[in-house]
Tab-separated table of C-alpha atoms and ligand atoms in Angstrom:
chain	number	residue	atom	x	y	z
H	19	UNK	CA	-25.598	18.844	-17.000
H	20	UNK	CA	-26.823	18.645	-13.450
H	21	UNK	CA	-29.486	15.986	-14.534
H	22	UNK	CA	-26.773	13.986	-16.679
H	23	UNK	CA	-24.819	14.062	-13.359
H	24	UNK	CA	-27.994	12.725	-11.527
H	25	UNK	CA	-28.339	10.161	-13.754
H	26	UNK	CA	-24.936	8.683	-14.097
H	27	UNK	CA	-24.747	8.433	-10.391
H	28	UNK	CA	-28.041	6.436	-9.904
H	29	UNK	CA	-26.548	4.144	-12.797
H	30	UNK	CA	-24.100	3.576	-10.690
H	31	UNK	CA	-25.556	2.970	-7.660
H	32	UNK	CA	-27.818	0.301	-9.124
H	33	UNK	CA	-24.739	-1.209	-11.092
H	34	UNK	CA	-23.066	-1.709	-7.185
H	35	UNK	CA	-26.696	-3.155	-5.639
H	36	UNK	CA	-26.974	-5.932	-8.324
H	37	UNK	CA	-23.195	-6.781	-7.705
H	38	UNK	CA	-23.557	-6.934	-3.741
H	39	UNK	CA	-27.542	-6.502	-2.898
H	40	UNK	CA	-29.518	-4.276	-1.275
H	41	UNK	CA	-28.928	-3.228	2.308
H	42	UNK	CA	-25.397	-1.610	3.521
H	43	UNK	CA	-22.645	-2.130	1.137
H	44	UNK	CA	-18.725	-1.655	2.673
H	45	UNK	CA	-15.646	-0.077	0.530
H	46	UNK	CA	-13.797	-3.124	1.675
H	47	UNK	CA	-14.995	-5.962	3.811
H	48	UNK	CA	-12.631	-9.061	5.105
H	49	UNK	CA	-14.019	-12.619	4.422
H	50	UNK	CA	-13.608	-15.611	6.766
H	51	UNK	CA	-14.505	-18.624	4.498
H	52	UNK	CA	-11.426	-21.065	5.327
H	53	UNK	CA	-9.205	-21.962	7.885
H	54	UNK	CA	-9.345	-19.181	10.396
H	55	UNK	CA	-11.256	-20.227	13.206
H	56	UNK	CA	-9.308	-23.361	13.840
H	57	UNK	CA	-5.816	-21.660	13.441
H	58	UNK	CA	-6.503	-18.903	15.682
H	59	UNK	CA	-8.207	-21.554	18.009
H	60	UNK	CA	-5.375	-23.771	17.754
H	61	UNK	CA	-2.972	-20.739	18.508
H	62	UNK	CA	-5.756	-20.079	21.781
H	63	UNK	CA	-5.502	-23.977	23.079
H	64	UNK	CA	-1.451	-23.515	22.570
H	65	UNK	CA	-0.988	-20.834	24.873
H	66	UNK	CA	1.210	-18.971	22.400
H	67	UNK	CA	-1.033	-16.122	21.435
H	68	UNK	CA	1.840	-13.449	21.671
H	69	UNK	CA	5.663	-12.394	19.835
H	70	UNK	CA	6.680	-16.437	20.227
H	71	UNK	CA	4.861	-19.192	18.515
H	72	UNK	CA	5.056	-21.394	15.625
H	73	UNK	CA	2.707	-19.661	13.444
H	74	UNK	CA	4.753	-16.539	13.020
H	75	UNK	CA	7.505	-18.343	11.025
H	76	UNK	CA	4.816	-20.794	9.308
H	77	UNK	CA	3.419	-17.524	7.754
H	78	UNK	CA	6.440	-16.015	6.890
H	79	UNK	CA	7.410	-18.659	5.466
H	80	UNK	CA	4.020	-19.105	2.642
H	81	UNK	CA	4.829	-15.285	2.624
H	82	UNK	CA	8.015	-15.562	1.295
H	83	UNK	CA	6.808	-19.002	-1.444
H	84	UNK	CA	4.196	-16.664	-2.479
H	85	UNK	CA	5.908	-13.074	-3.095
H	86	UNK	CA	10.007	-14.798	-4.057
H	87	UNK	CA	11.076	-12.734	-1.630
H	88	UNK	CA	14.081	-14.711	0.322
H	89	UNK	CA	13.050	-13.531	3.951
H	90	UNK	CA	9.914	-11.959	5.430
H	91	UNK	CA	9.701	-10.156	8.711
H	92	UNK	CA	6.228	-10.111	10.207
H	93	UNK	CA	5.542	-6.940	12.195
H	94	UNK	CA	2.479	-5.650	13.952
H	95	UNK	CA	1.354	-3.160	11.108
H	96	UNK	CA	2.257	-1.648	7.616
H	97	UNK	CA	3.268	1.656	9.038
H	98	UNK	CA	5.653	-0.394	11.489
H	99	UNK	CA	6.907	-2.647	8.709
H	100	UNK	CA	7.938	1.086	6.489
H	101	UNK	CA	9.160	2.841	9.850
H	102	UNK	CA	11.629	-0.423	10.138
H	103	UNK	CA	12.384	-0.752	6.502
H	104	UNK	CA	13.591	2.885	6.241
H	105	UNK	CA	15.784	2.603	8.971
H	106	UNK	CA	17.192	-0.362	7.918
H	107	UNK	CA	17.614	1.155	3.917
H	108	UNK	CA	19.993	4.130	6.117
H	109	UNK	CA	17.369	6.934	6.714
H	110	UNK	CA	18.634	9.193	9.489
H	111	UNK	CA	17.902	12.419	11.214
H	112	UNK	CA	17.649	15.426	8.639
H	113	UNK	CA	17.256	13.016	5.638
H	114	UNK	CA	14.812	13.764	3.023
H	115	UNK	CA	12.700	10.774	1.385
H	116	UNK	CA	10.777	10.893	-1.842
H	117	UNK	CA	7.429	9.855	-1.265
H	118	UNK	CA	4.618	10.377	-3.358
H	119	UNK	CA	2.178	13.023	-2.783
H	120	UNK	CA	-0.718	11.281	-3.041
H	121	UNK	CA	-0.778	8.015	-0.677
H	122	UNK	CA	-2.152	7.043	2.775
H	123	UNK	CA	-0.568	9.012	5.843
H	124	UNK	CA	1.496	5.966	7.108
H	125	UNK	CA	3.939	6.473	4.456
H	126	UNK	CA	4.672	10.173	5.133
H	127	UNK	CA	4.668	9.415	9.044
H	128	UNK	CA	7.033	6.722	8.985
H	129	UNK	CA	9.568	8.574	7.170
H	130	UNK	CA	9.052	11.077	10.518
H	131	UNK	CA	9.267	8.776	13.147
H	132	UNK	CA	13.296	7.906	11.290
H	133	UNK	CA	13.869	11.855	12.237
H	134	UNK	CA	13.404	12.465	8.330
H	135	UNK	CA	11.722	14.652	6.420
H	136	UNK	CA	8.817	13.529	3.564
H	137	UNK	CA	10.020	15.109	-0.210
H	138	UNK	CA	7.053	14.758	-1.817
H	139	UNK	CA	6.372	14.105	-5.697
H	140	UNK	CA	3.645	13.799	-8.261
H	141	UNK	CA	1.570	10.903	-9.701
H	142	UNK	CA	1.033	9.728	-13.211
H	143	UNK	CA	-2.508	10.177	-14.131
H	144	UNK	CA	-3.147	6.373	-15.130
H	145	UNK	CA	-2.850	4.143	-12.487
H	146	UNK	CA	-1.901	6.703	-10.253
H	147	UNK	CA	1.577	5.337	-10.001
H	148	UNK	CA	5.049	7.725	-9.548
H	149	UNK	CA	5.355	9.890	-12.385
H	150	UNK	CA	8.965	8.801	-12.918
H	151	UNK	CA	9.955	11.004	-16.019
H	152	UNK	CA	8.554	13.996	-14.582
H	153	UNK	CA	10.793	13.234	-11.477
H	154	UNK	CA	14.005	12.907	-13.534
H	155	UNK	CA	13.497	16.191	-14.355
H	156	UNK	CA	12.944	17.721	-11.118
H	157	UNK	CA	15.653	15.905	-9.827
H	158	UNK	CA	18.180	17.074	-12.710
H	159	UNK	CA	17.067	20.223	-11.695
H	160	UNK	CA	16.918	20.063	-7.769
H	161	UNK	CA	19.655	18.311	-6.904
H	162	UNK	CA	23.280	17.332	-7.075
H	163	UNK	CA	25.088	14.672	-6.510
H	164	UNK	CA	28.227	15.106	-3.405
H	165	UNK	CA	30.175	12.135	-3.072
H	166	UNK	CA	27.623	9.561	-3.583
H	167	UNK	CA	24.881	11.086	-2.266
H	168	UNK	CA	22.465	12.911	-3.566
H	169	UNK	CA	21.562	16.675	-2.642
H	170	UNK	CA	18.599	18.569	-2.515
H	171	UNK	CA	20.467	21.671	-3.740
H	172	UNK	CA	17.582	24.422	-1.588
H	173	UNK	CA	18.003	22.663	1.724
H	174	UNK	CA	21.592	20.821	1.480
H	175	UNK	CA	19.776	17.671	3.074
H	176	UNK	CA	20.421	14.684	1.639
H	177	UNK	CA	18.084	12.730	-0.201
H	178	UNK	CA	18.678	8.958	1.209
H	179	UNK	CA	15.633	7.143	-0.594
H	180	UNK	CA	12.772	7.159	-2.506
H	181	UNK	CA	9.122	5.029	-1.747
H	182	UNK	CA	7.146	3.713	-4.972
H	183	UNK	CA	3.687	3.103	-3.568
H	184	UNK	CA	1.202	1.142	-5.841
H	185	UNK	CA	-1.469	2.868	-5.597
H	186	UNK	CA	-4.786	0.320	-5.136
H	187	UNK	CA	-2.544	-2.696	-5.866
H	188	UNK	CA	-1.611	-1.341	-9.184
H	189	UNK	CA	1.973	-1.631	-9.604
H	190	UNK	CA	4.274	1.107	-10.387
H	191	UNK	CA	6.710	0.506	-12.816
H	192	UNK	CA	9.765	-0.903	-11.158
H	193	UNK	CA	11.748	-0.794	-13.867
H	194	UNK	CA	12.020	2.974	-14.373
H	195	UNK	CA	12.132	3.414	-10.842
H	196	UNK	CA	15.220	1.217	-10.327
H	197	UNK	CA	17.017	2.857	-13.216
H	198	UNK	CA	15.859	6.454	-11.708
H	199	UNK	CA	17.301	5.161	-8.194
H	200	UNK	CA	20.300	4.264	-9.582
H	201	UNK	CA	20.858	7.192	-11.750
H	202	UNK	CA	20.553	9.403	-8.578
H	203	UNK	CA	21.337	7.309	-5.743
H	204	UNK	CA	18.533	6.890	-4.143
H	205	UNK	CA	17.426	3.753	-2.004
H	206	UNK	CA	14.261	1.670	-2.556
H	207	UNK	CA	12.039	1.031	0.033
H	208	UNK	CA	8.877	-0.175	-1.649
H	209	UNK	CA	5.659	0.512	-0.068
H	210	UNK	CA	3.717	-2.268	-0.906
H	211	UNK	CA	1.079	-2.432	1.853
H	212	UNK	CA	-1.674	-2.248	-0.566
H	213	UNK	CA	-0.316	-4.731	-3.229
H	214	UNK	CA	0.115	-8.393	-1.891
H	215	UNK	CA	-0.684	-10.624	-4.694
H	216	UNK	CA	0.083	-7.774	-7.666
H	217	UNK	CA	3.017	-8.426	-9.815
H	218	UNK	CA	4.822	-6.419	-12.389
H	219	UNK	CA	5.940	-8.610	-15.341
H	220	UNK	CA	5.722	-11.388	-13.301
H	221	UNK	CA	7.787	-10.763	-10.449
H	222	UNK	CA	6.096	-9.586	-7.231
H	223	UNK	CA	5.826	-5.879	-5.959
H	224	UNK	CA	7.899	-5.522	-2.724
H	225	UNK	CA	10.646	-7.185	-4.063
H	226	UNK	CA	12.352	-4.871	-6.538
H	227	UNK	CA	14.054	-2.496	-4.180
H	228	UNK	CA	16.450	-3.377	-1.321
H	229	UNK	CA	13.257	-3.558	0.877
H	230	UNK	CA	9.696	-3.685	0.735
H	231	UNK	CA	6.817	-3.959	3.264
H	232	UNK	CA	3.232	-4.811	3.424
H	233	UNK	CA	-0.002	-4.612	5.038
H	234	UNK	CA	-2.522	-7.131	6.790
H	235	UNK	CA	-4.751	-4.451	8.382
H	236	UNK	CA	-8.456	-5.306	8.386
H	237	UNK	CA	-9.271	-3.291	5.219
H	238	UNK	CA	-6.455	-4.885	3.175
H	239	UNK	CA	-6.728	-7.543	0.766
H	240	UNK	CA	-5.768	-10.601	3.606
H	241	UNK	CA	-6.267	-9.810	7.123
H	242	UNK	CA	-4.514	-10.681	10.273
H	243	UNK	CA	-6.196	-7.838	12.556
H	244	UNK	CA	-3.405	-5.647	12.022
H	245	UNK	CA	-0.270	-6.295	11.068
H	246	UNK	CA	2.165	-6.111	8.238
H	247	UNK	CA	5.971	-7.745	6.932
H	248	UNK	CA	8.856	-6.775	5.425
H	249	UNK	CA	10.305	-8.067	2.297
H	250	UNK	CA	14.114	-8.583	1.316
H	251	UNK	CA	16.582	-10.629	-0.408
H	252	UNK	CA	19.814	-9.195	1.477
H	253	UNK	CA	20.728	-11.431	4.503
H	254	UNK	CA	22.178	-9.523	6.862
H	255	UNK	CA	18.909	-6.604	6.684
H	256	UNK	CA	16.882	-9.569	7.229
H	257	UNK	CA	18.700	-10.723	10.264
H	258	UNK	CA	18.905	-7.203	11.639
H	259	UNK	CA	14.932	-6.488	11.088
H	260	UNK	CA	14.409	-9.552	12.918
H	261	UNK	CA	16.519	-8.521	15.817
H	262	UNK	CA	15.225	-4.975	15.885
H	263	UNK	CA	11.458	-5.462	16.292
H	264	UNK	CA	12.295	-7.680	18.877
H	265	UNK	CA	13.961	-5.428	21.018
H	266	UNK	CA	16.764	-5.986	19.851
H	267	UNK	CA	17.216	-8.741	22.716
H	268	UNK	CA	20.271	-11.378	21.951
H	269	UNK	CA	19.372	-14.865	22.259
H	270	UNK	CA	19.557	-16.489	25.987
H	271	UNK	CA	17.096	-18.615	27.817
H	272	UNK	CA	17.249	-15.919	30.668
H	273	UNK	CA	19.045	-13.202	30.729
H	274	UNK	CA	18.222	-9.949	29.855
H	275	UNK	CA	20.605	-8.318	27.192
H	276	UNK	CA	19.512	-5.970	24.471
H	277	UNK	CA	22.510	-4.154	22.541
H	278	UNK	CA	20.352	-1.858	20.473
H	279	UNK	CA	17.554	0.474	21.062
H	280	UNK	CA	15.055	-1.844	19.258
H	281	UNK	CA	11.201	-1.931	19.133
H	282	UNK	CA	8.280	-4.006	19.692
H	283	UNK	CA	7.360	-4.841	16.062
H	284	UNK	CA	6.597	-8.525	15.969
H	285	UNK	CA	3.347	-9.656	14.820
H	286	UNK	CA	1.995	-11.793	17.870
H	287	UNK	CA	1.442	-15.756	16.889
H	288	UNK	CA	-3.154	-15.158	17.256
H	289	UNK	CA	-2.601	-12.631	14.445
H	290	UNK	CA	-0.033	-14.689	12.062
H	291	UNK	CA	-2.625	-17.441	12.453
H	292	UNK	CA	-5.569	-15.656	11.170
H	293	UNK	CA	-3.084	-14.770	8.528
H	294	UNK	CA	-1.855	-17.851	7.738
H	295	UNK	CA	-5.569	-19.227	6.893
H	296	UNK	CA	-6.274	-15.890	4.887
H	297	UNK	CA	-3.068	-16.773	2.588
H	298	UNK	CA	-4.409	-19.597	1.588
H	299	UNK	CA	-7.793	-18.159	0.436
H	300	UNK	CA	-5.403	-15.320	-1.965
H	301	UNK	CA	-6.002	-17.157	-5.157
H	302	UNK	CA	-9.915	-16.950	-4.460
H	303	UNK	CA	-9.885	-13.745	-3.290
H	304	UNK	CA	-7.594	-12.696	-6.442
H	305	UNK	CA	-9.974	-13.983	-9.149
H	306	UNK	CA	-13.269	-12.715	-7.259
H	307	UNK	CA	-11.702	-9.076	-7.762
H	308	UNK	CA	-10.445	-9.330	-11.051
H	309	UNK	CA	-14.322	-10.678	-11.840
H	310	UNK	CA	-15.146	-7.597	-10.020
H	311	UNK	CA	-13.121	-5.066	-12.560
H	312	UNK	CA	-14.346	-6.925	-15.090
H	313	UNK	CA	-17.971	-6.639	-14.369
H	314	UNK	CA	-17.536	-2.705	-13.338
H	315	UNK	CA	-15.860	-2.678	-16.771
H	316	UNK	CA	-19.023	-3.848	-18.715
H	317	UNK	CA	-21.665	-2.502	-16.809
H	318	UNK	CA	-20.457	1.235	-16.547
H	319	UNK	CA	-18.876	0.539	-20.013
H	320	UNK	CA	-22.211	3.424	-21.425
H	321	UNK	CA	-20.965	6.047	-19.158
H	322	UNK	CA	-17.987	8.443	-20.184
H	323	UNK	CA	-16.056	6.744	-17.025
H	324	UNK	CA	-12.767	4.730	-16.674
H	325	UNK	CA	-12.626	1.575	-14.814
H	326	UNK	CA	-8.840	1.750	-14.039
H	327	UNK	CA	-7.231	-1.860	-14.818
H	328	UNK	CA	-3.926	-3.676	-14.846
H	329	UNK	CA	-1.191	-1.008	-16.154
H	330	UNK	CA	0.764	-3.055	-18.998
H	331	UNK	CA	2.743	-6.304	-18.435
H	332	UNK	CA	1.201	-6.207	-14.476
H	333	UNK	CA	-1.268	-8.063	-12.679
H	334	UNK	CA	-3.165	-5.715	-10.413
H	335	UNK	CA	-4.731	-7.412	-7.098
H	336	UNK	CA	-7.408	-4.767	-7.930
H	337	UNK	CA	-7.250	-3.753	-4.132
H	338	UNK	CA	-9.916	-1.148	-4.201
H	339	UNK	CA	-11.927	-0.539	-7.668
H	340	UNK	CA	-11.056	3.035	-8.605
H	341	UNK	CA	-13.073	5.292	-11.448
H	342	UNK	CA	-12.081	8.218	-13.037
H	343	UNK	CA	-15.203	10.188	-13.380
H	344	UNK	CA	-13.469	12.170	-16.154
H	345	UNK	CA	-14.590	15.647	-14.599
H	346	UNK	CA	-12.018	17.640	-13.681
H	347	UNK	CA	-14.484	19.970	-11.493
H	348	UNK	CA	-14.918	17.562	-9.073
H	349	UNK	CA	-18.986	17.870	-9.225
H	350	UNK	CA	-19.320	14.505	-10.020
H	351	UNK	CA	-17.251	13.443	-7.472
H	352	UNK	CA	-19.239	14.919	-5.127
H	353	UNK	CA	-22.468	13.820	-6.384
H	354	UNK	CA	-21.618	9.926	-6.204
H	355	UNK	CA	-20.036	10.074	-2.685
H	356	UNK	CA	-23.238	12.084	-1.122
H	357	UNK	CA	-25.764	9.849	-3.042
H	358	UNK	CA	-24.230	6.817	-2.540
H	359	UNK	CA	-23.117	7.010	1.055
H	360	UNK	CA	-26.493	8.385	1.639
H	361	UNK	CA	-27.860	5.120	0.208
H	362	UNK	CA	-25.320	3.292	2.737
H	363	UNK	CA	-23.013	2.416	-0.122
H	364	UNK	CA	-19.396	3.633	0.971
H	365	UNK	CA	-17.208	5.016	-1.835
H	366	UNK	CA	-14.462	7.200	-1.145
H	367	UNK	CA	-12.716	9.790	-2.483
H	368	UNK	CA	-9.145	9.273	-2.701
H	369	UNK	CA	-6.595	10.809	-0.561
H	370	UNK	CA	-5.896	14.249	0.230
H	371	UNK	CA	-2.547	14.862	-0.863
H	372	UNK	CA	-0.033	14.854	1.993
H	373	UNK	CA	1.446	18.252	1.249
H	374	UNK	CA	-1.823	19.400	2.249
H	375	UNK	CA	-1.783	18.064	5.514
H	376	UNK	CA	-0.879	20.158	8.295
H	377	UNK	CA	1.935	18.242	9.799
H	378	UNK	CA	3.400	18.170	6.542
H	379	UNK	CA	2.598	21.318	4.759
H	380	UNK	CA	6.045	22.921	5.104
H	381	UNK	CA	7.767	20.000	3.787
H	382	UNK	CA	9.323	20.331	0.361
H	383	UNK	CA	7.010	19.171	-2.699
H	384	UNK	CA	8.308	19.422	-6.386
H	385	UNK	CA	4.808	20.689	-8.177
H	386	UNK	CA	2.209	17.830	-7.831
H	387	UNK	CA	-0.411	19.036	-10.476
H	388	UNK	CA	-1.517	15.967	-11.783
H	389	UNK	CA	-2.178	14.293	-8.349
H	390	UNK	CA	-4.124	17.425	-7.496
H	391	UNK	CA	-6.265	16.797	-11.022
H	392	UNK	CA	-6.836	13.070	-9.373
H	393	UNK	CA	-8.085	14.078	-6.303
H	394	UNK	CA	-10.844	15.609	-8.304
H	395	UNK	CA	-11.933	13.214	-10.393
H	396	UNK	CA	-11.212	9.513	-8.691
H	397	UNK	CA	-13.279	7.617	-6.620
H	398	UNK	CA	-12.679	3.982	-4.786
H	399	UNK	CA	-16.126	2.040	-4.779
H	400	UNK	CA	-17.362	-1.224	-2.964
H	401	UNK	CA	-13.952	-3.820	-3.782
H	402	UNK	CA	-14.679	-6.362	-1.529
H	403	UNK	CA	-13.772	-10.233	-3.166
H	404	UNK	CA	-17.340	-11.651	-1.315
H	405	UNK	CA	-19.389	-11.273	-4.668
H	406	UNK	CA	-23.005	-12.404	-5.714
H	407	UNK	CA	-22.997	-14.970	-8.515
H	408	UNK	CA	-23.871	-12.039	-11.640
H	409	UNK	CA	-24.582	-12.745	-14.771
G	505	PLP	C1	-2.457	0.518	4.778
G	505	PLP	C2	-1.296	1.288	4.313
G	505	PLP	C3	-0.166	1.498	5.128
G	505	PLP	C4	-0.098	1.173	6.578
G	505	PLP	O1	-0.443	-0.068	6.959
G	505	PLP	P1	-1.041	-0.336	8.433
G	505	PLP	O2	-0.969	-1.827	8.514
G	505	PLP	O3	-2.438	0.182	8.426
G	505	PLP	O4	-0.159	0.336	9.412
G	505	PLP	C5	0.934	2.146	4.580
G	505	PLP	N1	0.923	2.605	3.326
G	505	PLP	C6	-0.150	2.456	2.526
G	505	PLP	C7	-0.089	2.986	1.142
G	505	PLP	C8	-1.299	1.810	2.994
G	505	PLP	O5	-2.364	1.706	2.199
C-alpha cells in the first residue's frame, strides 16, 4: 500500500509538470495578457484612483451584462460584499445564519461582524455543494416556524437566512435551495465569491437568491487586487447597498450629511480598472480551465481518483481543480501535499471545517459527517487558466 501511495503521487506530480513545466508551480496564479496596464494607467493619468471615477460604474456595468443580474455593487472585497449583503437580506443581532460547514472563513466572519451567529450545516459529497435533503430534515426536526419566522427550537434564535456557497465554482443547486428557503423561511444570500462565470442551467450563480456577492481577490478567477460586488435584482437593496458602503453620505457637492451608520465598502476606480480589463479576458480564461479538467480528467483517468466536474445541467468555472483521492484515511492526502509542495508544486488541502475553528467552535452545527469525510480525502491542485499548449 505505502508504495502504491508513492507511486500514485509521483504520477501525479509529473501529470502537473507536463501541464505547467518544471520550476515552481502556484495553486492559483492571476494572468495579465490584455488590457490592464493601460486601464489602470489611464485611471493613474486621470487622477481618479480612489471611491469616485468612471471605471467603477463601467465595470459594474459588464458585471451586470455578464452575470443578468439587474444591479451590481462593487465593494473592496468578498468578505465586505457578504458582510453588506447580510445586512441588507435583515440579519440582526442574535440571528442565526445557515452556512455551510465547510467553506473559507469570510463567510462565517461576516455573518459575525452583522452581530449574528454562524448555524453551520453539512456538504454533499459530490461537488461539495449544501446537502439540501439532509438539511430538510434537520430543519423539520430543529426548528419551528413562529409567525413567519423560523426558530431554532434549542436556542429560540431566529434563523434569518441561509448562504449556498459553490464550492470551487461548482454550483449548488439553486433550485432545491430556493424551494428549501421558501419552505422554511429562510433568506438567500448567495456566496458566490468563488463562482463568477459558473452557471446553473444557464442562469448565473449569485443571482438566484435576493442577493449574492462575489470575489476579485488576487487568487480568484479575475482579479482587481482585492475587491468584490454584490448582485441583485430588487431596486431599492440596490440603492441602499450603494448608499451604505459609501458612508451612507446623501448627495451634495459640499456638505457633509450622512443619515446612517454606513461603511467604507467601495471598490476604488485603480482596482475596478484592473477589473474591467480582466472581464474581458473571462471567456479565455473560462475555456483554458475547462481544457484544464479535461486534461486532469485523461491523464489521471489510470488512477482510482475523481477529477470533480460540472454537477448536472451547470457549467462550473472550474475555479480550483479538486480530486477526491478516494481514501478515506487521509494518507494519501498527506502524501501528495508533502511530496508535491516539497517539489514546489502547491496543492492544498481543503478547508478545515469552521466548527472546528476556535472562534466558532461553540456555535451550533447540525452533524457535518460527510464534510468531515471530505476533508480527508480532497485536494485543490495547480488551477491556474495560463496553460502550456499539451497534447
Ligand atoms: C474568497 C472568498 C470570500 C472572501 O472574499 P475576499 O475578497 O477575499 O474578501 C468569501 N467566501 C468564499 C467562499 C471565498 O472563497
Amino acid at each position: 500500500m505505502q508504495q502504491q501511495n508513492a507511486n500514485f503521487s509521483q504520477i501525479i506530480i509529473e501529470v502537473i509538470q507536463e501541464i505547467f513545466g518544471p520550476g515552481p508551480v502556484s495553486l492559483h496564479q492571476p494572468s495579465f495578457l490584455g488590457n490592464e496596464w493601460s486601464y489602470v494607467k489611464d485611471a493613474i493619468d486621470s487622477t481618479f484612483v480612489s471611491s469616485v471615477g468612471p471605471y467603477v460604474s463601467k465595470f459594474e456595468t459588464e458585471l451586470a451584462g455578464y452575470t443578468g443580474a439587474k444591479h451590481v455593487i462593487a465593494v473592496t472585497n468578498g468578505t465586505a460584499a457578504l458582510h453588506l449583503a447580510l445586512l441588507l437580506a435583515g440579519v440582526s443581532r442574535n440571528d442565526e445564519v445557515l452556512i455551510p460547514a465547510l467553506t473559507f472563513v469570510a463567510t462565517a466572519n461576516a455573518v459575525s461582524y452583522c452581530g449574528a451567529i454562524p448555524h453551520f450545516i453539512d456538504s454533499e459529497d459530490k461537488y461539495l455543494g449544501l446537502n439540501v435533503e439532509k438539511l430538510a430534515e434537520y430543519l423539520e426536526e430543529s426548528t419551528i416556524q413562529l409567525s413567519g419566522n423560523c426558530v431554532n427550537k434549542k436556542t429560540g434564535r431566529i434563523i434569518r437566512a441561509i448562504v449556498p456557497m459553490h464550492t470551487f465554482g461548482h454550483p449548488c443547486n439553486m433550485e432545491k435551495i430556493m424551494s428549501l428557503a421558501s419552505r422554511f423561511h429562510l433568506k438567500i444570500v448567495e456566496d458566490a465569491a468563488e463562482g463568477l462565470g459558473s452557471f446553473f442551467y444557464g442562469k448565473h450563480v449569485g443571482t438566484f437568491g435576493e442577493l449574492g456577492v462575489l470575489s476579485f481577490n488576487g487568487n480568484k478567477i479575475i482579479t482587481t487586487g482585492g475587491g468584490g460586488a454584490i448582485l441583485t435584482n430588487n431596486d431599492f437593496i440596490a440603492l441602499r447597498a450603494k448608499h451604505l458602503s459609501t458612508t451612507a453620505k446623501i448627495n451634495h457637492p459640499w456638505e457633509y450629511i450622512h443619515d446612517d451608520i454606513g461603511f467604507n465598502y467601495r471598490l476604488p476606480n485603480i482596482n475596478a480598472a484592473l477589473g474591467l480589463a480582466q472581464l474581458e479576458l473571462m471567456s479565455e480564461f473560462l475555456e483554458n480551465k475547462r481544457r484544464l479538467n479535461q486534461i486532469y480528467k485523461d491523464k489521471l483517468s489510470g488512477l482510482n481518483i475523481a477529477v470533480i466536474g460540472d454537477p448536472p445541467g451547470c457549467a462550473s468555472n472550474f475555479w480550483l481543480q479538486t480530486l477526491d483521492l478516494k481514501d478515506s484515511s487521509g494518507k494519501r492526502l498527506n502524501l501528495l501535499l508533502a511530496e508535491s509542495n516539497a517539489v514546489g508544486i502547491s496543492t492544498r488541502p481543503i478547508w478545515r471545517l469552521l466548527n472546528t475553528l476556535d472562534p466558532y467552535i461553540n456555535c451550533p452545527a447540525m452533524n457535518v459527517e460527510v464534510a468531515e469525510r471530505l476533508t480527508k480525502s480532497m485536494i485543490n491542485i495547480p488551477s491556474s487558466a495560463l496553460i502550456r499548449p499539451i497534447s
